[in-house]
Each structure stands twice: as C-alpha cells, then as structure tokens.
Short mmCIF file of C-alpha atoms in Angstrom, two decimals:
data_model
loop_
_atom_site.label_atom_id
_atom_site.label_comp_id
_atom_site.label_asym_id
_atom_site.label_seq_id
_atom_site.Cartn_x
_atom_site.Cartn_y
_atom_site.Cartn_z
CA THR A 30 40.19 -27.45 -18.14
CA LEU A 31 37.98 -24.89 -19.71
CA ILE A 32 35.23 -23.23 -17.70
CA THR A 33 32.63 -23.36 -20.59
CA SER A 34 28.81 -23.52 -18.38
CA GLN A 35 28.89 -19.68 -17.63
CA PHE A 36 25.48 -17.88 -18.38
CA GLU A 37 25.47 -14.92 -21.17
CA LEU A 38 23.22 -11.92 -20.21
CA LYS A 39 21.26 -12.22 -23.66
CA PRO A 40 20.27 -8.78 -25.45
CA PRO A 41 16.54 -7.94 -25.55
CA PRO A 42 15.06 -8.77 -29.07
CA TYR A 43 15.04 -5.08 -30.13
CA PRO A 44 17.66 -1.65 -29.71
CA LEU A 45 17.75 -0.45 -26.02
CA ASN A 46 16.03 2.64 -27.45
CA SER A 47 13.00 1.28 -29.65
CA LEU A 48 10.41 1.05 -26.88
CA GLU A 49 10.66 4.92 -26.74
CA PRO A 50 8.64 6.89 -25.80
CA HIS A 51 7.23 4.14 -23.37
CA MET A 52 10.28 2.75 -22.31
CA SER A 53 13.33 5.08 -22.29
CA ARG A 54 16.72 3.50 -23.48
CA GLU A 55 17.86 4.69 -19.63
CA THR A 56 15.35 2.72 -18.25
CA LEU A 57 16.85 -0.38 -20.98
CA GLU A 58 19.98 0.77 -20.15
CA TYR A 59 19.90 0.28 -16.72
CA HIS A 60 17.55 -2.69 -16.42
CA TRP A 61 18.71 -5.14 -18.72
CA GLY A 62 22.68 -3.44 -18.88
CA LYS A 63 23.11 -3.47 -15.41
CA HIS A 64 20.55 -5.10 -13.23
CA HIS A 65 19.98 -8.28 -15.43
CA ARG A 66 24.02 -8.24 -16.63
CA THR A 67 24.81 -8.34 -12.18
CA TYR A 68 22.10 -11.71 -11.79
CA VAL A 69 24.30 -12.87 -14.27
CA GLU A 70 27.62 -11.78 -13.35
CA ASN A 71 27.05 -13.09 -9.91
CA LEU A 72 25.20 -16.40 -10.41
CA ASN A 73 28.59 -16.93 -12.86
CA LYS A 74 30.50 -16.38 -9.43
CA GLN A 75 28.35 -18.20 -7.37
CA ILE A 76 28.07 -21.77 -9.30
CA VAL A 77 31.62 -22.03 -10.31
CA GLY A 78 33.16 -25.22 -9.59
CA THR A 79 29.79 -26.27 -7.67
CA GLU A 80 27.47 -29.39 -8.91
CA LEU A 81 25.17 -26.21 -10.07
CA GLU A 82 28.11 -26.07 -12.81
CA GLY A 83 26.56 -27.29 -16.08
CA MET A 84 22.77 -27.28 -15.65
CA SER A 85 20.45 -25.60 -17.29
CA LEU A 86 18.72 -22.44 -15.72
CA GLU A 87 15.40 -23.58 -15.33
CA ASP A 88 16.96 -26.49 -13.71
CA ILE A 89 19.54 -24.56 -11.19
CA ILE A 90 16.08 -22.24 -10.01
CA LEU A 91 14.30 -25.82 -9.18
CA ILE A 92 16.64 -27.08 -7.60
CA THR A 93 17.75 -23.89 -5.77
CA TYR A 94 14.22 -22.62 -4.80
CA ASN A 95 14.56 -25.53 -2.11
CA LYS A 96 11.11 -26.06 -2.23
CA GLY A 97 10.36 -22.83 -0.89
CA ASP A 98 13.77 -22.70 1.68
CA PRO A 99 15.71 -20.87 -1.48
CA LEU A 100 19.58 -21.50 -1.55
CA PRO A 101 21.71 -18.21 -2.19
CA ALA A 102 22.03 -18.94 -6.19
CA PHE A 103 18.45 -19.00 -6.35
CA ASN A 104 17.99 -14.92 -6.04
CA ASN A 105 20.50 -14.55 -9.37
CA ALA A 106 18.99 -17.50 -11.18
CA ALA A 107 15.40 -16.85 -11.39
CA GLN A 108 15.95 -13.48 -11.66
CA ILE A 109 17.78 -13.66 -15.08
CA TRP A 110 14.94 -15.70 -16.42
CA ASN A 111 12.64 -13.46 -15.32
CA HIS A 112 14.08 -10.89 -17.16
CA ASP A 113 14.62 -13.08 -20.25
CA PHE A 114 11.10 -13.78 -19.97
CA PHE A 115 10.44 -9.89 -19.61
CA TRP A 116 12.15 -8.19 -22.49
CA GLU A 117 11.03 -10.76 -24.86
CA SER A 118 7.03 -10.33 -23.55
CA MET A 119 7.77 -6.74 -25.32
CA LYS A 120 8.20 -5.10 -29.00
CA PRO A 121 8.58 -1.67 -30.32
CA GLY A 122 5.17 -0.86 -31.66
CA GLY A 123 3.31 -3.51 -28.92
CA GLY A 124 0.28 -3.33 -27.08
CA GLY A 125 -3.20 -2.87 -27.98
CA LYS A 126 -6.03 -6.13 -27.89
CA PRO A 127 -4.67 -9.80 -28.65
CA SER A 128 -6.81 -11.58 -31.06
CA GLY A 129 -7.36 -15.04 -32.16
CA GLU A 130 -7.60 -18.28 -29.45
CA LEU A 131 -5.70 -15.96 -27.23
CA LEU A 132 -8.10 -13.34 -26.62
CA GLU A 133 -11.02 -15.96 -27.04
CA LEU A 134 -8.79 -17.84 -23.78
CA ILE A 135 -8.89 -14.44 -21.79
CA GLU A 136 -12.77 -14.29 -22.28
CA ARG A 137 -13.39 -17.76 -21.24
CA ASP A 138 -11.06 -17.55 -18.64
CA PHE A 139 -11.91 -14.13 -17.14
CA GLY A 140 -14.89 -13.67 -18.86
CA SER A 141 -13.64 -10.25 -20.47
CA TYR A 142 -10.46 -8.69 -21.78
CA GLU A 143 -11.22 -5.21 -19.45
CA ARG A 144 -11.47 -7.86 -16.46
CA PHE A 145 -8.44 -9.74 -17.55
CA ILE A 146 -6.87 -5.81 -17.55
CA ALA A 147 -8.14 -4.83 -14.13
CA ASP A 148 -7.20 -8.31 -12.54
CA PHE A 149 -3.59 -7.80 -13.67
CA LYS A 150 -3.47 -4.68 -12.15
CA ALA A 151 -4.97 -5.43 -8.80
CA ALA A 152 -2.39 -8.26 -8.67
CA ALA A 153 0.12 -5.82 -9.53
CA SER A 154 -0.70 -3.14 -6.84
CA THR A 155 -1.22 -5.67 -3.97
CA GLN A 156 2.47 -7.16 -4.29
CA PHE A 157 3.55 -5.36 -1.16
CA GLY A 158 7.39 -4.42 -2.24
CA SER A 159 9.40 -6.13 -5.00
CA GLY A 160 8.04 -9.21 -7.35
CA TRP A 161 6.16 -10.01 -10.47
CA ALA A 162 2.75 -9.98 -11.79
CA TRP A 163 2.20 -13.19 -14.21
CA LEU A 164 -0.27 -14.42 -17.04
CA ALA A 165 0.11 -18.25 -16.83
CA TYR A 166 -1.50 -21.47 -18.18
CA LYS A 167 -1.71 -23.66 -15.49
CA ALA A 168 -1.18 -27.08 -16.11
CA ASN A 169 -3.34 -29.90 -13.94
CA ARG A 170 -0.69 -30.78 -11.17
CA LEU A 171 0.81 -29.23 -9.12
CA ASP A 172 2.75 -31.68 -6.51
CA VAL A 173 5.70 -29.20 -5.37
CA GLY A 174 5.77 -28.70 -1.86
CA ASN A 175 5.66 -25.42 0.26
CA ALA A 176 4.03 -24.00 -3.13
CA VAL A 177 1.81 -21.04 -3.09
CA ASN A 178 -1.77 -21.93 -5.04
CA PRO A 179 -0.69 -25.90 -5.14
CA CYS A 180 -3.88 -27.52 -5.07
CA PRO A 181 -5.34 -28.75 -7.91
CA SER A 182 -8.28 -26.74 -7.89
CA GLU A 183 -10.92 -26.16 -11.19
CA GLU A 184 -8.98 -23.28 -12.25
CA ASP A 185 -6.47 -26.14 -14.01
CA LYS A 186 -5.91 -25.63 -17.50
CA LYS A 187 -6.83 -22.29 -18.02
CA LEU A 188 -5.47 -19.08 -17.91
CA VAL A 189 -4.24 -17.51 -14.40
CA VAL A 190 -3.04 -14.09 -12.99
CA VAL A 191 -0.25 -14.17 -10.33
CA LYS A 192 1.98 -12.17 -8.37
CA SER A 193 5.04 -13.12 -6.71
CA PRO A 194 7.59 -11.78 -4.59
CA ASN A 195 11.41 -10.61 -5.20
CA ALA A 196 13.07 -13.66 -7.65
CA VAL A 197 10.08 -16.21 -7.57
CA ASN A 198 8.13 -16.71 -11.02
CA PRO A 199 6.10 -19.68 -11.94
CA LEU A 200 8.39 -22.62 -12.38
CA VAL A 201 8.67 -23.24 -8.99
CA TRP A 202 5.11 -23.83 -8.91
CA ASP A 203 5.41 -26.55 -11.50
CA TYR A 204 3.62 -23.90 -14.07
CA SER A 205 6.53 -24.69 -15.07
CA GLU A 206 7.53 -23.31 -18.56
CA ILE A 207 3.45 -22.37 -19.43
CA ASN A 208 3.44 -18.57 -18.32
CA THR A 209 2.57 -16.78 -21.36
CA LEU A 210 3.18 -13.47 -19.69
CA SER A 211 5.51 -11.39 -17.44
CA ILE A 212 5.77 -8.07 -15.60
CA SER A 213 8.78 -6.75 -13.93
CA LEU A 214 8.12 -4.75 -10.69
CA SER A 215 11.14 -5.75 -9.45
CA HIS A 216 12.55 -2.53 -9.61
CA GLU A 217 10.44 0.42 -8.30
CA SER A 218 10.23 4.04 -9.02
CA SER A 219 11.77 7.83 -9.86
CA SER A 220 9.87 9.38 -12.20
CA GLN A 221 11.08 11.08 -14.75
CA PHE A 222 13.11 8.33 -15.22
CA SER A 223 10.70 5.97 -14.97
CA VAL A 224 13.31 3.60 -14.08
CA ILE A 225 11.20 0.93 -13.99
CA CYS A 226 8.02 0.33 -12.00
CA PRO A 227 6.94 3.07 -10.30
CA SER A 228 5.88 3.08 -6.58
CA GLN A 229 2.68 0.83 -5.47
CA ASN A 230 0.01 3.34 -6.46
CA ARG A 231 1.46 4.45 -9.73
CA ARG A 232 2.07 1.08 -11.00
CA PRO A 233 -1.84 0.68 -12.63
CA ASP A 234 -0.31 3.48 -15.61
CA TYR A 235 2.93 1.64 -15.30
CA ILE A 236 0.15 -1.86 -16.64
CA SER A 237 -1.98 0.74 -18.83
CA VAL A 238 1.23 1.54 -20.83
CA PHE A 239 2.53 -1.95 -20.97
CA MET A 240 -0.53 -3.57 -22.67
CA ASP A 241 -1.20 -0.14 -24.53
CA LYS A 242 1.84 0.14 -25.87
CA LEU A 243 4.74 -2.27 -25.47
CA ILE A 244 2.85 -6.19 -24.84
CA SER A 245 3.55 -8.96 -27.47
CA TRP A 246 0.63 -10.51 -28.26
CA GLU A 247 2.29 -12.49 -31.02
CA ALA A 248 4.90 -13.97 -28.27
CA VAL A 249 2.29 -14.36 -25.19
CA SER A 250 0.40 -16.17 -28.60
CA SER A 251 3.66 -18.30 -29.34
CA ARG A 252 4.10 -19.43 -25.52
CA LEU A 253 0.69 -20.47 -25.31
CA GLU A 254 0.92 -22.49 -27.89
CA MET A 255 3.71 -24.43 -26.49
CA ALA A 256 2.75 -24.90 -23.60
CA LYS A 257 -0.48 -26.09 -24.17
CA ALA A 258 1.41 -29.09 -26.46
CA ARG A 259 3.69 -29.40 -23.20
CA ALA A 260 1.03 -29.86 -20.89
CA ILE A 261 -0.24 -32.37 -23.80
CA GLU A 262 2.86 -34.24 -24.01
CA ARG A 263 2.76 -34.34 -19.92
CA GLU A 264 -0.04 -36.26 -19.58
CA LEU A 265 0.57 -38.55 -22.44
CA GLU A 266 3.42 -38.91 -20.52
CA GLU A 267 2.32 -39.82 -17.48
CA GLU A 268 -0.51 -41.48 -18.20
CA ARG A 269 2.26 -44.28 -20.32
CA LYS A 270 4.22 -44.55 -16.47
CA ARG A 271 1.12 -44.82 -14.75
CA ARG A 272 0.11 -47.60 -17.58
CA GLU A 273 3.84 -49.35 -17.48
CA GLU A 274 3.42 -49.33 -13.15
CA ASP A 275 0.10 -51.02 -13.84
CA GLU A 276 1.31 -53.42 -15.52
CA ASP A 277 4.47 -54.23 -13.38
CA VAL A 278 2.19 -54.64 -10.29
CA THR A 279 -0.03 -57.38 -12.34
CA ASP A 280 3.13 -59.06 -13.58
CA ASP A 281 4.30 -59.02 -10.23
CA SER A 282 3.22 -62.00 -8.51
CA GLU A 283 4.18 -60.95 -4.85
CA PRO A 284 1.17 -58.47 -3.32
CA VAL A 285 2.31 -54.63 -2.78
CA GLU A 286 3.50 -54.19 0.50
CA MET A 287 1.50 -50.57 0.95
CA PHE A 288 -2.01 -52.43 -0.26
CA LEU A 289 -2.28 -55.07 2.36
CA ASP A 290 -0.35 -52.87 4.86
CA SER A 291 -3.32 -50.20 3.99
CA GLU A 292 -5.64 -53.22 4.30
CA THR A 293 -4.70 -54.53 7.50
CA GLU A 294 -5.15 -50.89 9.12
CA ASP A 295 -8.69 -50.67 7.50
CA SER A 296 -9.65 -54.05 8.88
CA GLU A 297 -8.30 -52.79 12.21
CA VAL A 298 -10.58 -50.02 12.45
CA GLU A 299 -14.03 -51.65 11.21
CA SER B 29 -23.40 5.25 21.23
CA ASN B 30 -19.12 4.51 22.32
CA VAL B 31 -18.23 5.28 18.24
CA ARG B 32 -15.09 6.95 18.27
CA GLU B 33 -14.58 9.55 15.57
CA LEU B 34 -11.62 7.57 13.91
CA GLN B 35 -8.06 8.70 13.77
CA THR B 36 -6.25 9.53 11.09
CA PHE B 37 -2.37 9.73 9.72
CA THR B 38 -0.63 12.58 8.08
CA LEU B 39 2.44 13.33 6.70
CA PRO B 40 4.91 15.14 9.58
CA ASP B 41 7.20 17.65 8.11
CA LEU B 42 11.13 17.11 7.59
CA PRO B 43 12.79 18.75 10.46
CA TYR B 44 15.14 20.16 7.42
CA ASP B 45 14.85 21.03 3.86
CA TYR B 46 14.68 18.86 1.28
CA GLY B 47 18.05 19.97 -0.67
CA ALA B 48 19.89 20.35 3.30
CA LEU B 49 21.45 16.49 3.07
CA GLU B 50 23.25 17.07 0.33
CA PRO B 51 25.58 16.30 -1.56
CA ALA B 52 24.49 12.90 0.36
CA ILE B 53 21.18 12.57 -0.71
CA SER B 54 19.50 15.19 -3.66
CA GLY B 55 16.86 17.14 -2.62
CA GLU B 56 14.92 15.91 -5.85
CA ILE B 57 15.01 12.39 -3.96
CA MET B 58 14.09 14.02 -0.52
CA GLN B 59 11.01 15.33 -2.11
CA LEU B 60 9.69 12.67 -3.74
CA HIS B 61 10.21 10.08 -0.97
CA HIS B 62 8.50 12.59 1.82
CA GLN B 63 6.12 13.71 -0.50
CA LYS B 64 4.45 11.01 -2.93
CA HIS B 65 6.34 7.47 -1.33
CA HIS B 66 5.42 7.98 2.36
CA GLN B 67 2.49 10.31 1.95
CA THR B 68 0.96 7.11 -0.51
CA TYR B 69 1.99 5.01 2.59
CA ILE B 70 -0.42 7.36 4.57
CA THR B 71 -3.24 7.62 2.08
CA ASN B 72 -3.26 3.44 1.85
CA TYR B 73 -2.67 3.18 5.53
CA ASN B 74 -6.05 5.60 6.35
CA LYS B 75 -7.67 3.70 3.70
CA ALA B 76 -7.13 0.41 5.36
CA LEU B 77 -8.11 1.38 8.63
CA GLU B 78 -11.12 2.34 7.39
CA GLN B 79 -11.49 -0.32 5.76
CA LEU B 80 -10.78 -2.07 8.97
CA HIS B 81 -13.18 0.11 11.23
CA GLU B 82 -16.34 -0.56 8.50
CA ALA B 83 -15.49 -4.57 8.99
CA MET B 84 -15.04 -4.70 12.79
CA VAL B 85 -18.73 -2.66 13.09
CA LYS B 86 -20.47 -5.19 10.78
CA GLY B 87 -18.58 -7.74 12.39
CA ASP B 88 -16.85 -9.03 9.13
CA ALA B 89 -13.66 -11.75 10.13
CA SER B 90 -13.35 -12.41 6.48
CA THR B 91 -12.43 -9.22 5.94
CA VAL B 92 -10.76 -7.73 9.01
CA VAL B 93 -8.44 -10.37 8.08
CA LYS B 94 -8.12 -10.03 4.89
CA LEU B 95 -6.31 -6.66 5.75
CA GLN B 96 -3.90 -7.64 7.98
CA GLY B 97 -1.64 -7.36 4.29
CA ALA B 98 -2.02 -3.39 3.61
CA ILE B 99 -2.62 -2.60 6.91
CA LYS B 100 0.97 -3.80 7.82
CA PHE B 101 2.74 -2.29 4.81
CA ASN B 102 1.20 0.83 4.95
CA GLY B 103 1.14 1.17 8.20
CA GLY B 104 4.85 -0.49 8.40
CA GLY B 105 5.57 1.99 5.39
CA HIS B 106 4.33 5.11 7.83
CA VAL B 107 6.42 4.09 10.77
CA ASN B 108 9.23 3.23 9.62
CA HIS B 109 9.28 6.38 7.12
CA SER B 110 8.61 8.96 10.31
CA ILE B 111 12.02 7.06 11.98
CA PHE B 112 14.11 7.26 8.89
CA TRP B 113 13.47 11.27 8.95
CA LYS B 114 14.40 11.65 12.16
CA ASN B 115 17.74 9.11 11.64
CA LEU B 116 18.88 11.48 9.37
CA THR B 117 20.13 15.45 9.63
CA PRO B 118 22.15 18.09 7.72
CA VAL B 119 25.97 17.93 8.17
CA ARG B 120 26.33 21.21 9.74
CA GLU B 121 23.47 19.87 12.67
CA GLY B 122 25.33 17.23 13.45
CA GLY B 123 24.93 14.76 10.55
CA GLY B 124 27.78 12.01 10.24
CA GLU B 125 28.89 12.82 13.85
CA PRO B 126 29.64 9.20 15.49
CA PRO B 127 27.59 8.39 18.57
CA LYS B 128 28.71 9.85 21.93
CA GLY B 129 28.06 8.55 25.25
CA SER B 130 26.26 5.19 26.31
CA LEU B 131 25.27 4.28 22.94
CA ALA B 132 29.07 4.45 21.87
CA SER B 133 30.16 2.16 24.33
CA ALA B 134 27.58 -0.20 23.20
CA ILE B 135 27.96 -0.19 20.17
CA ASP B 136 32.32 -1.02 20.96
CA THR B 137 31.01 -3.71 23.01
CA HIS B 138 29.00 -5.22 20.99
CA PHE B 139 30.22 -4.89 17.83
CA GLY B 140 34.03 -4.15 18.25
CA SER B 141 33.82 -0.91 16.92
CA PHE B 142 31.67 1.85 15.70
CA GLU B 143 33.57 1.15 12.44
CA SER B 144 32.78 -2.41 12.10
CA LEU B 145 29.14 -1.63 12.57
CA VAL B 146 29.07 0.96 9.57
CA GLN B 147 30.79 -2.23 7.74
CA LYS B 148 28.54 -4.96 9.25
CA ILE B 149 24.95 -2.63 8.25
CA ASN B 150 26.34 -1.70 4.58
CA GLY B 151 27.00 -5.06 4.11
CA GLU B 152 23.45 -6.37 4.89
CA GLY B 153 22.00 -3.81 3.77
CA ALA B 154 23.78 -4.50 0.18
CA ALA B 155 23.12 -8.04 0.37
CA LEU B 156 18.72 -7.39 0.88
CA GLN B 157 16.68 -8.60 -2.19
CA GLY B 158 14.23 -6.88 -2.57
CA SER B 159 12.99 -4.00 -1.16
CA GLY B 160 13.09 -3.62 2.24
CA TRP B 161 15.51 -1.90 5.55
CA VAL B 162 18.54 -1.85 7.67
CA TRP B 163 18.38 -1.93 11.48
CA LEU B 164 20.19 -0.60 14.27
CA GLY B 165 18.09 -2.18 17.35
CA LEU B 166 18.24 -2.37 20.39
CA ASP B 167 16.90 -5.48 22.47
CA LYS B 168 15.47 -4.73 25.38
CA GLU B 169 14.69 -7.71 27.26
CA LEU B 170 18.44 -9.20 26.14
CA LYS B 171 19.83 -5.42 26.62
CA LYS B 172 21.84 -5.78 23.89
CA LEU B 173 22.11 -4.33 20.47
CA VAL B 174 21.36 -5.97 17.18
CA VAL B 175 21.22 -5.36 13.60
CA GLU B 176 18.47 -6.70 11.76
CA THR B 177 17.18 -6.38 7.93
CA THR B 178 12.99 -6.37 7.47
CA SER B 179 11.84 -6.86 3.82
CA ASN B 180 9.51 -4.94 2.48
CA GLN B 181 7.67 -2.03 4.80
CA ASP B 182 8.52 -4.20 7.66
CA PRO B 183 9.23 -2.69 10.65
CA LEU B 184 11.57 -4.01 12.91
CA VAL B 185 9.13 -5.06 15.44
CA THR B 186 8.48 -7.80 13.00
CA LYS B 187 12.08 -9.43 14.45
CA GLY B 188 11.38 -9.40 17.64
CA PRO B 189 8.62 -7.62 20.59
CA ASN B 190 11.29 -6.42 22.23
CA LEU B 191 13.14 -4.54 19.33
CA VAL B 192 13.85 -0.67 19.68
CA PRO B 193 14.51 0.91 16.12
CA LEU B 194 17.38 2.80 16.86
CA LEU B 195 18.12 3.68 13.31
CA GLY B 196 16.68 2.61 10.16
CA ILE B 197 17.86 2.79 6.28
CA ASP B 198 15.54 2.53 3.60
CA VAL B 199 17.47 0.15 1.25
CA TRP B 200 14.33 0.44 -1.45
CA GLU B 201 14.87 1.52 -4.67
CA HIS B 202 12.95 4.79 -4.71
CA ALA B 203 15.45 5.89 -1.45
CA TYR B 204 18.69 6.16 -3.99
CA TYR B 205 18.12 5.63 -7.43
CA LEU B 206 17.74 9.04 -8.96
CA GLN B 207 20.82 9.76 -7.62
CA TYR B 208 22.58 6.22 -7.23
CA LYS B 209 21.06 4.51 -9.66
CA ASN B 210 21.49 0.71 -8.72
CA VAL B 211 24.59 1.18 -7.14
CA ARG B 212 23.34 0.42 -3.31
CA PRO B 213 26.47 0.01 -1.68
CA ASP B 214 27.38 3.73 -2.59
CA TYR B 215 24.33 5.04 -1.24
CA LEU B 216 25.30 2.98 2.03
CA LYS B 217 28.67 4.50 1.71
CA ASN B 218 27.38 8.57 1.49
CA ILE B 219 24.25 8.01 3.87
CA TRP B 220 26.38 7.68 7.05
CA LYS B 221 27.84 11.66 6.36
CA VAL B 222 23.70 12.07 7.20
CA ILE B 223 23.09 10.37 9.87
CA ASN B 224 21.88 11.52 13.00
CA TRP B 225 23.67 9.76 15.73
CA LYS B 226 22.47 12.41 18.59
CA TYR B 227 18.73 11.24 17.89
CA ALA B 228 20.05 7.09 18.34
CA GLY B 229 21.21 8.23 21.39
CA GLU B 230 18.54 10.01 23.21
CA VAL B 231 16.23 7.16 21.98
CA TYR B 232 19.03 4.62 23.45
CA GLU B 233 19.21 6.53 26.66
CA LYS B 234 15.47 6.87 27.34
CA GLU B 235 15.08 3.02 27.11
CA PHE B 236 18.44 2.74 29.32
CA PRO B 237 18.73 5.98 31.92
#
C-alpha cells in the first residue's frame, strides 16, 4: 500500500527575500528551509506505521501533548504548526497599527494599542529560553488537564497575551484555533545574521521590527473572525448537547445514580 | 545597622584569546558569547538580586517569590558560562587531549570507554529540545559519573544536590549558530578538539583526592 499521509513543508505565502531588509533571505532560508523542514521530515519518520499516521496535524499535537507530559512526536508536530502560523503572520510591507474591529478589541482588552505592545514585549523577554509569544482570543472554557492557564476567568472571550516554552502552543490549552498572532522566540541570536530571535535582551527590538514592518494584520483579523465564529458555533453545539442530555434525563424513568449518591452523602453530612 | 553592601557580579576574563579556539569555535562566536550573552546574564542577575534585596528589606514576600525565575535563569546563565569557559582551551595548550589519571579510569568504569562517553554526550546534546546544556557530572553521594541535560540556563545542581559539574557544553544556538547554522551535531563533534580535560580531571580529583 502507498503511504499518502506524509506532511509537507508548506512554503511561506511570499518569496523568501521579500521581507528584507527586516528579515533577511538568509534567515528565511535557514528558519524555514532548514529548521522548519527538519520538523516536517522528523515527524514523518516518527509517525510512519503508528496510530498517528493519517491524522491531522492538530490531532497529533493534542494527542502527543499528552496532558503536559509530551510524547516524542509532540515537539516536531507542534513546531510545524507554530512555524506555519508564524510565516502566515507576516507579509512584505506589513506592520503598523491595525484598524477596525481588531483595534477596538485590542483597546478594549489591553487599554490601548501601546499597552498591548508593551505586554507583548514583556511576555517575550520573560520567556526564559526558547519559545513563543502569542496574541490569542481566549474562549470561555479550558478543560484541559495540566494547562498553564486553565481556569475560566474574567479574561474569557478576550484577547490575551501568552507565552509558551519550546514547542508548546495555545492549541494544547484549548484556546484552540483561536490564536491570532504568534512571534517566534524559538531560535535565538546571532547579530549580523539576525537569525530569528535575538537573545533575551534584544527581543524587544526584534518585536518592534516585527510589529512595525512585518506583521500582517489582515491575517490576524481574519483569524479573529474565524475564531469568534468557531467559538459561537462551539457554544451552540454545547448548548444543544446539554439540552439533549437534559431530555435524556427527563425521559429516563430510573433516577440517575450519581445524583442519588450525592444526595445520600449530603444527608449524611447533615 | 547590619546592612551590608550588596555584592555584584562581573564578567570573568577568558583564559585565552577569542580566536584561540579556531577552527573549532570561531573568534566571532567567542566574542559575542562572552561579551554580549554572558554579560547580559550577569547584568540581569545583578538587577534581580538588587530587586530581591529591596523586596526582602521591605518584607515583600510576593516579590521575593516572583523574582525566583529571573534569579534562576540569569544566575544560572552566569554560573554555567563561568564553568564553560574553563572547560575549553586552545589545542596548543592541551585542548582535546583525552582525560588522564583517575578521571580516565572512572570514565572507563562508568561508560565503557572515552569514545562511548563522547557518543553519549553528543547524542543527548543533539536531542535536547529548545535551549540548554549537556553535562558530565560527578555524583558525590553515589560516587559515579553521570551524563545529564538541563533546560534553558538551569545549572546542573537542579538535577540533584550532589552533582558536581566536570564538563558542561552549551547547546544554545548562540553557542554555535554563526558557524554551524542549524547543524548542532557538527558543533558537538568539533567541540571535543578544544575540551580542557585537565580542568575536569582537577575538579574530579579535588572531590576524590
């Protein structure tokens, strides 16, 4: 049988030299052409003949995250996703301030655009070692075990800035599919070569360039639209399920055991 | 009062020139690594310690706890790099000469041979995800040699309170990227040409005279 479920290295949606002078062709040749490619090749090797073969990248990420105790394929799978997302977050002639609804939401949730930039820089410079900084739209539920920020809070249904170590991304916190912007801190330094991300102390400069010259706010806006649509869809779906379950319970002539148990316990306590 | 002047840390000098480890490690890397990266850890470590001092004077428990991350990262960066510089030496000063004496026999006992130790360190260093260090350490309690990896700038002692670092290899991209690009295994292969086993042997013998 033919193996057809290999992942492919997706090219950035622009020529490799088109982000110059802010991000050099050489940087992309390495960061995309070598690092990103290696993640793809290694993942393909890792999943061949396993139960992960044939699954979507997102499913592989969620399964291999293994509730915070990652399996070997997690790093490669998540880094493919993260890098795809990163390339799509930039465009030639990008940068500047967003507009419209996105700007309104940023101002609503961070106070001002400047405050958002400051928060984003702070997140990036306090991620010790390799990782990512994200702008995410936080849905209103996070029932994943061992997540860094799993609690429903007043930050729900808001834009938030989060950081993650190494390959980890907001998918695994069930912010799923709703993150809107990422910046790679996963490969550091080397000055004149400007590899990807300068060491800790120069990250704020890198983020300034990213925001001023490279970011594609169009990509961010359209992700936000999709994220909100999905969040609504998911809520409706859950509401529908809840109603179905309620109906099941009412239809059922026998009382639910759990309910009885807890009632007994309650009366014992009293 | 018994308020003491807070001690600050300064960048230690390298015991060799920046270019002295070429071609294994380029002078450009050595200079950036020492003057920029190590210096930044020291600067931020001093900053964090000053904030810690203030918070302790004020009895601000929450800030004391909050500072732990920055202290571990920047303090670890300073500790690790200070060891790393001593782990390297130019070829003409004995860089790359295999270990001798009691350390050499301990390596044979615990790893089979020097070659298999090198292979083990190369393998674990290449497989480390993200940024970090690969170590040859001595477990003082169990009296054995161990190979360990640590993430980010965690020092070896975070893997066990009885571990003494004999050799630490920096596998952050800043340690090799300018010269070796994404090919970390090549960096690991070449660094053995400038490893200072004499220093590692001295640390070992100090623990086991």
